[in-house]
Coordinates of C-alpha atoms in Angstrom, one line a residue:
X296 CA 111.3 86.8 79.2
X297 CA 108.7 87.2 76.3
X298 CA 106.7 89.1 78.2
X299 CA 108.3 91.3 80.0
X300 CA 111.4 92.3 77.9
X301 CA 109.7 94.5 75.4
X302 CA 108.6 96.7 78.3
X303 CA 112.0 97.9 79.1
X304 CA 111.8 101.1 77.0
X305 CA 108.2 102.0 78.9
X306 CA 110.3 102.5 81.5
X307 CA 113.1 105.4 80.2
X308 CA 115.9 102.6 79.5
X309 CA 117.8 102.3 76.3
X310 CA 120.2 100.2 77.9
X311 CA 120.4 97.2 80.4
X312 CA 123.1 95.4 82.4
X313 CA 121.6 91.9 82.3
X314 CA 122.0 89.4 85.6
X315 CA 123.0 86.2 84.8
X316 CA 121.0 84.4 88.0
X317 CA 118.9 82.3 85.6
X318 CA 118.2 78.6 85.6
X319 CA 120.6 77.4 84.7
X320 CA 122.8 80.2 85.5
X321 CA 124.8 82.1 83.1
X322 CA 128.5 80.8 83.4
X323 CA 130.1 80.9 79.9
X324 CA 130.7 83.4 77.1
X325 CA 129.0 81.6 74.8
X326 CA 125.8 81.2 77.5
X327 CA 125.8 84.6 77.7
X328 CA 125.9 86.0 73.7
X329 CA 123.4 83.1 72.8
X330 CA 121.1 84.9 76.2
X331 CA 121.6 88.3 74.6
X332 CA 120.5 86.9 70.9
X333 CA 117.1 86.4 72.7
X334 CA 116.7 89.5 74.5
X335 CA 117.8 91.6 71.2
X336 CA 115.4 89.8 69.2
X337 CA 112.1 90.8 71.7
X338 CA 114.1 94.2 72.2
X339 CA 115.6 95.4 68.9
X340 CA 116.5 99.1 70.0
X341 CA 117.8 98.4 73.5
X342 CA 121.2 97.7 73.9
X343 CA 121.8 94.5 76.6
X344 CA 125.3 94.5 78.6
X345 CA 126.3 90.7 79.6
X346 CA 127.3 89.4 82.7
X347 CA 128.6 86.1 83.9
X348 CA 127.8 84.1 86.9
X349 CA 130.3 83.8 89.5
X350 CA 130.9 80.6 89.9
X351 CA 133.4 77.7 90.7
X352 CA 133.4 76.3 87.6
X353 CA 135.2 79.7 86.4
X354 CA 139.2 79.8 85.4
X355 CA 141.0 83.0 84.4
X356 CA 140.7 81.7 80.7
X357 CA 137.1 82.0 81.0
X358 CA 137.6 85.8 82.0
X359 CA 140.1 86.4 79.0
X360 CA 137.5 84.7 76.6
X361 CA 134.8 86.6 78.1
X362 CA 136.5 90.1 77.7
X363 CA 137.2 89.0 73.5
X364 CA 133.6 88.4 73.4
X365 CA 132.4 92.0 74.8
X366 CA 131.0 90.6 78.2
X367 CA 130.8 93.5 80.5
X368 CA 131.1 92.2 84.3
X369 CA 130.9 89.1 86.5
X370 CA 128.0 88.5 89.2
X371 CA 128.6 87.5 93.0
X372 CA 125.8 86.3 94.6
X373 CA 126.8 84.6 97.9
X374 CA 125.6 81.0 98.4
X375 CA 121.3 81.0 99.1
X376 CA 120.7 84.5 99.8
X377 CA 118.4 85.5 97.0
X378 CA 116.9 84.0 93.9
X379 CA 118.7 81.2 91.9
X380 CA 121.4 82.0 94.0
X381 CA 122.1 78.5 95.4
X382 CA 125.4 77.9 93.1
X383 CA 127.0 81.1 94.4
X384 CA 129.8 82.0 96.6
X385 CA 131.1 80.4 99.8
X386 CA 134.7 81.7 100.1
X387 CA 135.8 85.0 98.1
X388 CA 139.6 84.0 98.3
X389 CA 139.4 81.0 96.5
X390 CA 138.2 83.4 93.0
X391 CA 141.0 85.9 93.8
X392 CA 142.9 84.9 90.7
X393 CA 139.5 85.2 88.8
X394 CA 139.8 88.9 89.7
X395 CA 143.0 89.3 89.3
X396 CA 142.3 88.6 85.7
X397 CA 139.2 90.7 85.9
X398 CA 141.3 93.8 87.2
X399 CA 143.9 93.3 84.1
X400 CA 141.3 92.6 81.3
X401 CA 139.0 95.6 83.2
X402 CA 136.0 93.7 83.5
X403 CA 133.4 95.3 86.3
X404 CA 132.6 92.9 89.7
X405 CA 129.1 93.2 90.4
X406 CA 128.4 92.4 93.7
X407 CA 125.4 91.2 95.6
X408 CA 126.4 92.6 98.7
X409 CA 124.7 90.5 101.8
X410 CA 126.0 87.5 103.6
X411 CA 124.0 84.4 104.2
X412 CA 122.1 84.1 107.2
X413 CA 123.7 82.4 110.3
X414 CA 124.3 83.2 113.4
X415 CA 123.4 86.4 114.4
X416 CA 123.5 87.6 110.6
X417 CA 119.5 87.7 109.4
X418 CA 118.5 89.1 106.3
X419 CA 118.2 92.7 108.5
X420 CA 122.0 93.2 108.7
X421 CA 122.8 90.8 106.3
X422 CA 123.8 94.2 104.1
X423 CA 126.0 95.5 106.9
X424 CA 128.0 92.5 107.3
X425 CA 128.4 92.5 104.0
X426 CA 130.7 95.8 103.9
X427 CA 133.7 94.5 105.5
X428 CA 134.0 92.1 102.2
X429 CA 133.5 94.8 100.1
X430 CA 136.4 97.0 101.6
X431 CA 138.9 94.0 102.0
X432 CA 138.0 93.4 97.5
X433 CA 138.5 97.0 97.2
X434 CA 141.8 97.3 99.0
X435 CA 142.9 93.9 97.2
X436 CA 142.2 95.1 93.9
X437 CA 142.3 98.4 93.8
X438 CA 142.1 98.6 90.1
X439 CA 139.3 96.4 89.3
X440 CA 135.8 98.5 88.8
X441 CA 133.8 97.0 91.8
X442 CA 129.7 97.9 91.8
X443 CA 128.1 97.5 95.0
X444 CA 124.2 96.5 93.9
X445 CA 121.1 97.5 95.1
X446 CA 122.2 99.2 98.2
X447 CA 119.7 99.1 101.0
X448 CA 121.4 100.8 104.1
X449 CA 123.2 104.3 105.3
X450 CA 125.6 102.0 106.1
X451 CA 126.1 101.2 102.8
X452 CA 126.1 104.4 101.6
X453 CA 128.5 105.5 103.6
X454 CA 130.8 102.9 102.4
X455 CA 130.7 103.6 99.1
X456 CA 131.4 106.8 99.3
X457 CA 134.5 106.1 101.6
X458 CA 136.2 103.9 99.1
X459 CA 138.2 104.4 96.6
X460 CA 136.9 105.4 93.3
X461 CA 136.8 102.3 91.8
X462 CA 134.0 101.4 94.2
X463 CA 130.2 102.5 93.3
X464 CA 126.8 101.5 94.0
X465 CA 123.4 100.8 92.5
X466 CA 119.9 102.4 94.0
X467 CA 116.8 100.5 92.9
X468 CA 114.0 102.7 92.8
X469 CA 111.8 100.2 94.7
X470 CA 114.1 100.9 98.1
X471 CA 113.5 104.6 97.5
X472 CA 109.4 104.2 98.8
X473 CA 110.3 100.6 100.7
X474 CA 110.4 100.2 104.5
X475 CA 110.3 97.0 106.1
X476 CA 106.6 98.2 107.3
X477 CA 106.3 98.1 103.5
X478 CA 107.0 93.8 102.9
X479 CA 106.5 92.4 106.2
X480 CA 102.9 92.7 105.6
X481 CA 103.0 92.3 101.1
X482 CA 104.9 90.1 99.8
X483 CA 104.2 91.7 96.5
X484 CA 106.9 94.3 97.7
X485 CA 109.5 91.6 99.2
X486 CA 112.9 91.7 97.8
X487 CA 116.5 91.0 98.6
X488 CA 117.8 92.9 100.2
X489 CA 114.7 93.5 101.9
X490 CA 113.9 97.0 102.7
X491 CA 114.9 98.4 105.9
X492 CA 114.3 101.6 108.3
X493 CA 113.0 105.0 107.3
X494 CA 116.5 106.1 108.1
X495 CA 117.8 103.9 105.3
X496 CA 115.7 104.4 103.2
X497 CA 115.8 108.1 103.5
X498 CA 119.9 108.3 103.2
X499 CA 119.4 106.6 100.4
X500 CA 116.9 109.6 98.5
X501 CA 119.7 111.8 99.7
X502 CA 122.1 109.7 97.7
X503 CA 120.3 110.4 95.0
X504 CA 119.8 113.9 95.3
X505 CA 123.4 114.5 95.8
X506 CA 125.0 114.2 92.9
X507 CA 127.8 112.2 93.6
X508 CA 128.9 110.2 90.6
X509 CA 129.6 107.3 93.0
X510 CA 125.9 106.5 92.5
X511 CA 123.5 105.8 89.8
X512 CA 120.5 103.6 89.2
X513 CA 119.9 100.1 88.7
X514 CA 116.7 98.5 88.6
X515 CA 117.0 95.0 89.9
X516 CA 113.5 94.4 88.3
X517 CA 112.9 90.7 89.0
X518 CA 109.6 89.6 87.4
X519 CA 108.0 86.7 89.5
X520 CA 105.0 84.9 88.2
X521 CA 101.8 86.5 90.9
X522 CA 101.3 82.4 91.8
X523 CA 105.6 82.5 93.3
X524 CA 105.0 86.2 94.8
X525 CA 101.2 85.2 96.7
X526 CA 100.6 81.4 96.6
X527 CA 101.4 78.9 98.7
X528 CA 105.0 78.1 100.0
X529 CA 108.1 80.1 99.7
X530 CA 107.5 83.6 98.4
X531 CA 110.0 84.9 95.5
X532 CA 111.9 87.6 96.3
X533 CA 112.0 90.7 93.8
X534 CA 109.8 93.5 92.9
X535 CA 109.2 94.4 89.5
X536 CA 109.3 97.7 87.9
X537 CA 110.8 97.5 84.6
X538 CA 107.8 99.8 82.7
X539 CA 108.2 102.3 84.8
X540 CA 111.7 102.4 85.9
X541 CA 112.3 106.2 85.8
X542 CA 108.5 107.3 86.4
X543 CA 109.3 105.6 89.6
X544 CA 112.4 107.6 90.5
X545 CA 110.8 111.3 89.7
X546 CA 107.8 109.7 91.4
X547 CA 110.4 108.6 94.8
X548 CA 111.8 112.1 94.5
X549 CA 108.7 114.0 94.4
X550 CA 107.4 112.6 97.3
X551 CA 110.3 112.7 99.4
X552 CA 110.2 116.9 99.0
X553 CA 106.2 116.6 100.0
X554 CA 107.8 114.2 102.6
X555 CA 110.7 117.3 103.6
X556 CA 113.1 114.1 103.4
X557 CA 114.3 116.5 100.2
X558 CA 114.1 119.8 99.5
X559 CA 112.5 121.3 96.9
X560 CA 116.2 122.8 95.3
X561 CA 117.8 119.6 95.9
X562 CA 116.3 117.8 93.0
X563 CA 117.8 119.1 89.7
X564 CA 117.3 117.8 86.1
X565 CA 120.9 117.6 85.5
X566 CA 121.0 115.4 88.9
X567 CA 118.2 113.4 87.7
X568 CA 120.0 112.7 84.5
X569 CA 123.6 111.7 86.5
X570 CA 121.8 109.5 88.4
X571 CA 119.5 107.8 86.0
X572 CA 122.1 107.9 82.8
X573 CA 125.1 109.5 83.0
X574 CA 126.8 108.2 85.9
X575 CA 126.5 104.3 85.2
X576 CA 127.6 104.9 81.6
X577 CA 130.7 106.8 82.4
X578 CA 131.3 104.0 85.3
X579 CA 130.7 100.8 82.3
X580 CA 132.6 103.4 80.0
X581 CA 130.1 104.0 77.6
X582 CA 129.6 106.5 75.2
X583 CA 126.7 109.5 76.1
X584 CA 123.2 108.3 74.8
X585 CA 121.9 110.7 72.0
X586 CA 118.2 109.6 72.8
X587 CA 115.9 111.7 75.1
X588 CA 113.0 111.3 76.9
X589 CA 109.6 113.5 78.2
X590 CA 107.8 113.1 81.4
X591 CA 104.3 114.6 81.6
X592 CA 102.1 114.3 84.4
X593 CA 98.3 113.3 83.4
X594 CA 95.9 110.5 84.5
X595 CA 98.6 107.3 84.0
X596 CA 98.0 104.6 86.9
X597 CA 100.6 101.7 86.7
X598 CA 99.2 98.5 85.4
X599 CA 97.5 96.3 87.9
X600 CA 98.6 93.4 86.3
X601 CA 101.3 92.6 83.3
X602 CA 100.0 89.4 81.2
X603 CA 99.9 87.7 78.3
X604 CA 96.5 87.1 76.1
X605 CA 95.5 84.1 77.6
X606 CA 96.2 85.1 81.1
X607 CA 98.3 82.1 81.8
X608 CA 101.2 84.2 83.1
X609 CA 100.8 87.2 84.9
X610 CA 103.3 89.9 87.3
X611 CA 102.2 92.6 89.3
X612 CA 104.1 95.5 88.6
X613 CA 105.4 97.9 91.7
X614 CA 102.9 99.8 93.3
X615 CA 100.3 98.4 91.0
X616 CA 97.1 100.7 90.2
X617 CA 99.3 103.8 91.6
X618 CA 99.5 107.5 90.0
X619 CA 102.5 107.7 87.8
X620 CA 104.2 110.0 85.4
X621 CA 104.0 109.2 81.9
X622 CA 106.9 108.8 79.5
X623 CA 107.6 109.4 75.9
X624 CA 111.0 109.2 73.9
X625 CA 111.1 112.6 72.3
X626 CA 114.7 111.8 70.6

């Protein structure tokens, strides 16, 4: 957390929806303001959005308590499907009266949207089976502002834009360059949900490109120690790319016109900004940001390798030692 939090402004963000999937996991109001009391104190100028976990321990007081206190959203992750995810969710009825309570007080569901791997579900279509879920919430609850994170698939895309309006998903820019090619073979690049086809990843550039306010992005930077992302045993799954967050996305964009996944007219600055800004803060209902930022393109390379002095904890940033646009805040 020390190292890595003051980065977030390298990257273009002024403002951050934090995950509660830490260790212990966030699970109470209190939890969560006493996290956010760190993160402002490394971070002084962003401004840090709090989730809760979901988790069984949670009643509809704990909602009510967490809507006096400012928290934004509660976080699904299903049981074991990604990282510190092993208290998560088995059975989505049994918290139906925790969104109930969520839909009345107008508190956003954040959904990781996979299901855990059995049967014939792997984490390939784990996304996909997924969607059902998401529709069934949707029609349940049809007031209660549902985000459908880090989408991965056309599938997913596709849903989303079906549903009603209180549904919308988050693009990572790491799943704008990923294929599976991409982390079968580095697990530097391995993250849930794992990339998939070219298709996917391609419907999901044209997501971006289109405008549609059902879709903004979301980083999902998860900053694994290089010993838990290349040593021995289970590899972490996340990619990080907090410094260079929106570099990444004008970088994604670019290349998919060079690509002709895009063309050249269908990437606008006042898309660009929808996606990256406007969008999510008219979803979280936030007031427009006043700050502005400048993209130049010079000599930058993304860091090999983010560390502290004495080298004793390191993370390899996404597509380390690559070209990249360089950012300023102009306002």
């Amino acid at each position: 957390m020390d190292l890595v939090t003051p980065s977030v402004q390298s990257g273009g963000v002024n403002t951050c929806y934090v995950m509660p999937n830490t260790i212990p996991p966030i699970t109470t109001p209190k939890q969560a303001i006493d996290y956010r009391s760190k993160l402002q104190a490394l971070a002084p100028d962003v401004h840090f959005l709090m989730t809760l976990y979901l988790h069984e321990s949670m009643t509809v007081d704990t909602i009510i308590e967490a809507k006096k206190a400012g928290i934004a959203g509660v976080k699904s992750y299903p049981a074991g499907v990604t990282t510190n995810s092993s208290s998560g969710v088995v059975d989505y009825t049994s918290f139906f009266p925790i969104f109930a309570q969520m839909e009345k007080e107008d508190m956003v569901l954040n959904l990781h949207g996979e299901c855990p791997s059995q049967g014939d579900i792997t984490i390939l279509n784990a996304e996909s089976e997924f969607l059902p879920i998401l529709a069934s919430l949707a029609s349940r609850f049809p007031r209660l502002r549902i985000c459908l994170e880090h989408l991965t698939t056309a599938a997913a895309v596709e849903a989303v834009e079906k549903l009603g309006k209180n549904v919308v998903g988050t693009i990572t820019c790491h799943h704008l360059y990923l294929v599976v090619d991409d982390w079968a073979g580095n697990s530097i690049n391995y993250c849930k949900p794992v990339a998939k086809t070219v298709a996917d990843r391609n419907a999901l550039l044209r997501a971006v490109a289109s405008g549609n306010l059902k879709f903004f992005f979301g980083s999902d930077s998860a900053p694994h120690p290089v010993g838990s992302k290349r040593g021995g045993g289970k590899v972490a799954a996340g990619v990080f790319s907090q410094p260079y967050t929106t570099q990444l996305v004008v970088g994604a964009l670019e290349r998919a016109v060079e690509m002709e996944i895009l063309e050249k007219e269908d990437v606008t600055l006042n898309k660009l900004e929808g996606f990256m800004s406007r969008h999510g803060r008219d979803f979280y209902k936030l007031l427009p940001t006043t700050e502005t930022i400048e993209l130049t393109k010079g000599d930058e390379k993304i860091l090999d390798i983010l560390g502290n002095e004495d080298k004793t904890l390191q993370v390899i940033p996404f597509r380390a030692g690559e070209p990249t646009w360089s950012l300023n805040w102009t306002g």
